[in-house]
Structure formats: C-alpha cells, structure tokens
XYZ file of C-alpha atoms in Angstrom:
281
model
C 0.215 7.433 -2.008
C -1.264 4.561 -4.040
C -0.153 2.930 -7.262
C -3.021 3.007 -9.779
C -2.656 0.564 -12.676
C -4.377 0.764 -16.054
C -4.372 -2.468 -18.049
C -3.993 -2.324 -21.864
C -7.264 -1.861 -23.731
C -7.406 -5.430 -25.039
C -6.950 -6.742 -21.485
C -9.737 -4.516 -20.193
C -12.091 -6.026 -22.792
C -11.251 -9.478 -21.414
C -11.716 -8.243 -17.820
C -15.203 -6.954 -18.623
C -16.148 -10.123 -20.492
C -15.034 -12.263 -17.541
C -16.889 -10.123 -15.001
C -20.055 -10.291 -17.105
C -19.933 -14.057 -16.582
C -18.815 -14.421 -12.954
C -20.385 -11.412 -11.207
C -23.944 -12.837 -11.532
C -22.676 -16.024 -9.866
C -21.386 -14.181 -6.792
C -23.854 -11.288 -6.574
C -26.574 -13.282 -4.742
C -24.023 -14.248 -2.075
C -23.044 -10.654 -1.209
C -24.704 -8.932 1.730
C -26.917 -5.917 1.076
C -24.634 -3.555 3.040
C -21.535 -4.078 0.908
C -21.630 -1.080 -1.431
C -18.465 -0.961 -3.546
C -18.303 -1.840 -7.235
C -21.874 -3.108 -7.488
C -24.588 -2.038 -9.904
C -27.144 0.115 -8.094
C -25.023 0.627 -4.984
C -22.046 3.031 -4.782
C -20.670 5.667 -2.431
C -23.784 7.780 -1.963
C -25.988 4.846 -0.988
C -23.232 3.753 1.401
C -23.167 7.232 2.972
C -26.967 7.202 3.349
C -26.861 3.850 5.134
C -23.921 4.947 7.283
C -25.835 8.094 8.246
C -28.923 6.069 9.168
C -26.886 3.835 11.484
C -24.827 6.713 12.940
C -27.939 8.655 13.906
C -29.489 5.670 15.658
C -26.398 4.469 17.572
C -24.165 5.870 20.314
C -20.865 4.408 19.088
C -19.193 3.238 15.902
C -16.227 0.946 15.378
C -14.702 2.290 12.188
C -11.946 0.243 10.551
C -9.620 0.463 7.595
C -7.629 -2.544 6.376
C -3.946 -1.766 6.180
C -2.645 -1.815 2.580
C -5.592 -3.883 1.440
C -4.988 -4.383 -2.291
C -1.239 -5.113 -1.906
C -2.074 -7.599 0.884
C -4.650 -9.787 -0.901
C -3.270 -13.334 -0.825
C -3.446 -15.024 -4.237
C -3.833 -18.531 -2.855
C -6.684 -17.596 -0.536
C -8.378 -15.545 -3.267
C -8.253 -18.434 -5.753
C -9.636 -20.825 -3.147
C -12.544 -18.461 -2.472
C -13.326 -18.123 -6.183
C -13.216 -21.892 -6.646
C -16.013 -22.373 -4.134
C -18.435 -20.970 -6.712
C -16.668 -21.235 -10.086
C -16.186 -24.783 -11.425
C -15.556 -24.235 -15.156
C -11.873 -25.171 -15.857
C -11.473 -22.656 -18.697
C -12.929 -19.827 -16.614
C -10.659 -20.737 -13.702
C -7.666 -20.798 -16.052
C -8.442 -17.254 -17.203
C -8.951 -16.064 -13.622
C -5.589 -17.569 -12.645
C -3.882 -15.883 -15.598
C -5.207 -12.482 -14.542
C -4.285 -12.962 -10.869
C -0.854 -14.497 -11.529
C 0.151 -11.759 -13.976
C -0.757 -8.864 -11.704
C 1.984 -6.255 -11.831
C 4.111 -5.927 -8.654
C 2.450 -3.962 -5.858
C 3.812 -2.246 -2.762
C 5.785 -4.596 -0.556
C 3.837 -5.839 2.461
C 5.680 -7.885 5.067
C 3.286 -8.992 7.790
C 3.489 -11.961 10.158
C 0.486 -13.886 11.414
C -0.041 -16.628 14.012
C 1.727 -19.821 12.903
C 4.150 -18.097 10.520
C 7.847 -18.810 10.551
C 10.518 -16.377 9.375
C 10.038 -17.145 5.664
C 6.263 -17.668 5.514
C 5.388 -14.139 4.268
C 7.855 -14.549 1.402
C 6.182 -17.778 0.293
C 2.797 -16.091 -0.249
C 2.271 -14.292 -3.545
C -0.044 -11.366 -2.972
C -1.280 -8.044 -4.311
C -3.825 -6.901 -6.918
C -3.500 -3.754 -9.064
C -5.909 -0.971 -8.140
C -7.710 0.190 -11.256
C -8.706 -3.062 -12.957
C -12.361 -4.119 -12.948
C -11.350 -7.654 -12.004
C -9.336 -6.379 -9.034
C -12.335 -4.455 -7.731
C -14.542 -7.518 -8.031
C -11.958 -9.866 -6.502
C -11.522 -7.439 -3.587
C -15.253 -7.700 -2.857
C -15.236 -11.491 -3.018
C -12.157 -11.705 -0.782
C -14.062 -10.048 2.094
C -17.442 -11.640 1.397
C -16.901 -14.345 4.008
C -15.859 -11.663 6.477
C -19.115 -9.770 5.820
C -21.132 -12.883 6.646
C -19.016 -13.464 9.761
C -19.836 -9.977 11.041
C -23.539 -10.286 10.265
C -24.133 -13.927 11.229
C -21.514 -14.814 13.835
C -21.092 -11.458 15.585
C -24.814 -10.762 15.095
C -24.102 -7.174 14.075
C -27.267 -5.628 12.669
C -25.733 -2.262 11.808
C -22.748 -2.816 9.527
C -21.504 -1.066 6.358
C -18.555 -1.897 4.118
C -17.112 -0.044 1.141
C -14.068 -1.934 -0.231
C -11.711 -2.030 2.791
C -13.484 0.630 4.865
C -16.104 -0.819 7.190
C -18.043 0.223 10.269
C -20.034 -1.486 13.025
C -22.551 0.476 15.124
C -23.838 -0.227 18.627
C -25.034 1.524 21.769
C -22.499 -0.471 23.823
C -18.847 0.496 23.602
C -17.846 -2.764 25.285
C -19.702 -4.728 22.623
C -17.646 -3.010 19.933
C -14.400 -3.640 21.843
C -15.182 -7.348 21.826
C -16.186 -7.191 18.165
C -12.841 -5.628 17.254
C -10.955 -8.488 18.884
C -13.035 -11.044 16.983
C -12.565 -9.106 13.726
C -8.791 -9.000 14.090
C -8.727 -12.765 14.735
C -10.864 -13.454 11.645
C -8.828 -11.169 9.393
C -5.669 -13.010 10.464
C -7.074 -15.992 8.534
C -7.144 -13.798 5.415
C -3.616 -12.517 6.183
C -4.980 -8.995 6.682
C -4.610 -6.455 9.467
C -6.672 -3.403 10.305
C -4.907 -0.051 10.400
C -3.831 0.601 14.006
C -4.487 4.358 13.823
C -7.407 4.671 11.428
C -9.357 1.907 13.191
C -11.034 3.163 16.351
C -14.237 3.365 18.387
C -15.782 6.831 18.569
C -18.998 8.388 19.831
C -21.221 9.174 16.861
C -22.357 12.551 18.268
C -18.826 13.903 17.673
C -19.217 13.388 13.941
C -17.756 10.525 11.918
C -15.813 10.703 8.647
C -16.810 8.311 5.857
C -16.143 8.355 2.101
C -15.314 12.046 1.936
C -18.150 13.220 4.183
C -18.381 13.908 7.899
C -21.680 12.748 9.382
C -23.102 14.576 12.413
C -26.386 13.887 14.222
C -28.129 16.833 12.591
C -26.185 17.505 9.380
C -23.558 16.240 6.915
C -20.445 18.119 5.833
C -17.883 17.571 3.101
C -14.423 16.882 4.495
C -11.985 19.779 4.198
C -9.436 17.712 2.261
C -12.039 17.046 -0.439
C -12.884 20.735 -0.668
C -9.214 21.639 -1.088
C -8.777 19.067 -3.854
C -11.896 20.301 -5.606
C -10.784 23.928 -5.490
C -7.453 22.864 -6.966
C -9.253 20.947 -9.721
C -11.389 24.008 -10.527
C -8.255 26.137 -10.902
C -6.856 23.576 -13.334
C -10.098 23.680 -15.312
C -9.906 27.480 -15.479
C -6.340 27.304 -16.784
C -7.139 24.577 -19.325
C -10.163 26.502 -20.623
C -8.206 29.734 -20.868
C -5.604 27.959 -23.007
C -8.257 26.359 -25.224
C -7.497 22.802 -24.089
C -11.076 21.963 -23.045
C -14.536 23.097 -24.084
C -17.285 24.791 -22.089
C -19.307 21.575 -22.356
C -16.547 19.611 -20.644
C -16.383 22.191 -17.857
C -20.141 22.084 -17.392
C -20.106 18.275 -17.142
C -17.302 18.330 -14.576
C -18.946 20.993 -12.426
C -22.389 19.369 -12.603
C -20.856 16.098 -11.439
C -19.197 17.786 -8.477
C -22.345 19.720 -7.558
C -24.319 16.474 -7.608
C -21.774 14.985 -5.202
C -21.962 18.021 -2.889
C -25.746 17.863 -2.873
C -25.576 14.731 -0.722
C -24.385 16.929 2.155
C -25.611 20.216 3.672
C -23.538 22.371 1.333
C -25.788 25.123 -0.038
C -23.737 27.938 1.502
C -20.480 26.211 0.555
C -21.571 26.025 -3.081
C -22.539 29.704 -3.022
C -19.074 30.676 -1.755
C -17.212 28.501 -4.252
C -19.125 29.476 -7.372
C -19.858 33.160 -6.600
C -16.572 34.412 -8.074
C -15.775 31.493 -10.393
C -15.093 32.817 -13.909
C -13.998 30.921 -17.008
C -12.527 33.052 -19.830
C -10.361 32.513 -22.894
C -7.008 34.249 -23.065
C-alpha cells in the first residue's frame, strides 16, 4: 500500500511553474536511460530498452529501493539541487515545497556512522503524486546513475524512478556491482529491497513495469490483467447506471489496448473483449 497525495489546485499551479524553470537546468545532466517523468521517455520506452538489454545479456541485476519516496533525505536533496540552482528566490520556493511535505510512512533505517538518534535527526519523505516530488526523485538518484555508468562502467543499465536494472553476461560481475551499489546508496541513506532485488538469468523471463520479458516474446503480468478486468467491470456498472458516457468508455479501453499492444497480447485481447458488453439498465 502507498499513500498518494494530491496537492491543492493552487499549489499544483506553483509546482508546474517551478518545474518549467528548473527542469531545463537539470535535463542535460540526466542520463539517456533514466525514463521516468521526462518528456519523450516514459514506461514503454523503458520497457523497449529493458527488452533490448535482456535479449542480449545472460543475467540481470534487478533492484528496487525500499520505501523510496518516504526515505528521500531532505538535507541531501537540497544539497543536490543547490549544485545547479543558485537563484535565492527559487531556492526559497524549493525549500518551502520540500519542508511542507505532508508526513509520509515512517522509515527507521541505520547507516554506517549513525548513532542511536541519527535517523530521528534527518527529516525525510516526499509525497507521491506531486510533480515536484517526481522531479526531485529523479534528481536525487542522478548522481547514482552516473556512478553506475561511469564508475562501474555498466553499459547496459535502465532506471525508472526507484526500479533499476544492470545487465551483464557475468553473474560475478553483477554480484560485485550489487555490493558497490549498496555502498553508494548508503551515502544517500537508501537501501535496496532485500527480496525484490536479485540476480536472475534473463532466459527465465524478467518482470519490469507490468510486463514480463522473455527472449522471444513479452507478456503482461497476471496482476495487471486482474486489475484491468476489475476496472472493466466497474466501467460496465458505471455505464449501466448512467454515470459515464460511451465516449469515456471508448477512451479508457483504447488507452488500455494501446498499453497491451506493447506486448504479445493479440489472443489475450480477443478473450477479454469477445464477451464484453456495455448496456444501460
């Protein structure tokens, strides 16, 4: 479960205005294989790149940062933003947004050099759902991206928010990379998920952003199919009760079909839509 926050409308206007100013400053510093919350990138381009790397590599180190948004350290985030932003008024506004983030899930993690009270002295956490939070989350891991590409010399690397993957033909190389990654993330007061982060052989199929990538085909994960079927039933009920229009249904279904088209789902779509009927009561 995740807490999704929606800022008041007037605040969202300010968030967009701020991002219009600061995103162009940071965009040239981001690596080309960071795909979240960037114009012209997105989930489907990330899946395409992931598929390209998976089909040309024997192993993948796939990682997920544990409780990423609640763990983002405010002090470290501000320091990272100040490396590029120098305008005092802009920095004041950034600080106001960060400092007034609503409380997030409690994260109590200890890192090398901490004493008993150190975690309590660090204010942390950004609300999922704000445009500024999405941008700040990208900037927070930008240095990590460059570390993976330039220090670890990893040529095949993909990141989408806090999900990232490194590909190689050597399992031992990825074992060593994981150790280096954990040490680097300690500096950001982050930890990778102990269960979700693992090294697997790519020929077994690898899950990423709702898809499962195999050497010869791509499938949609079962959990996504179940959620979509449930959403279709809700649409049927809402249409039957006159709560939504046929146009709204068509837009929703077309969006989902477009998403499915990025995998090998022709037969799946035939099964789902063969008996799908929308009727008024």
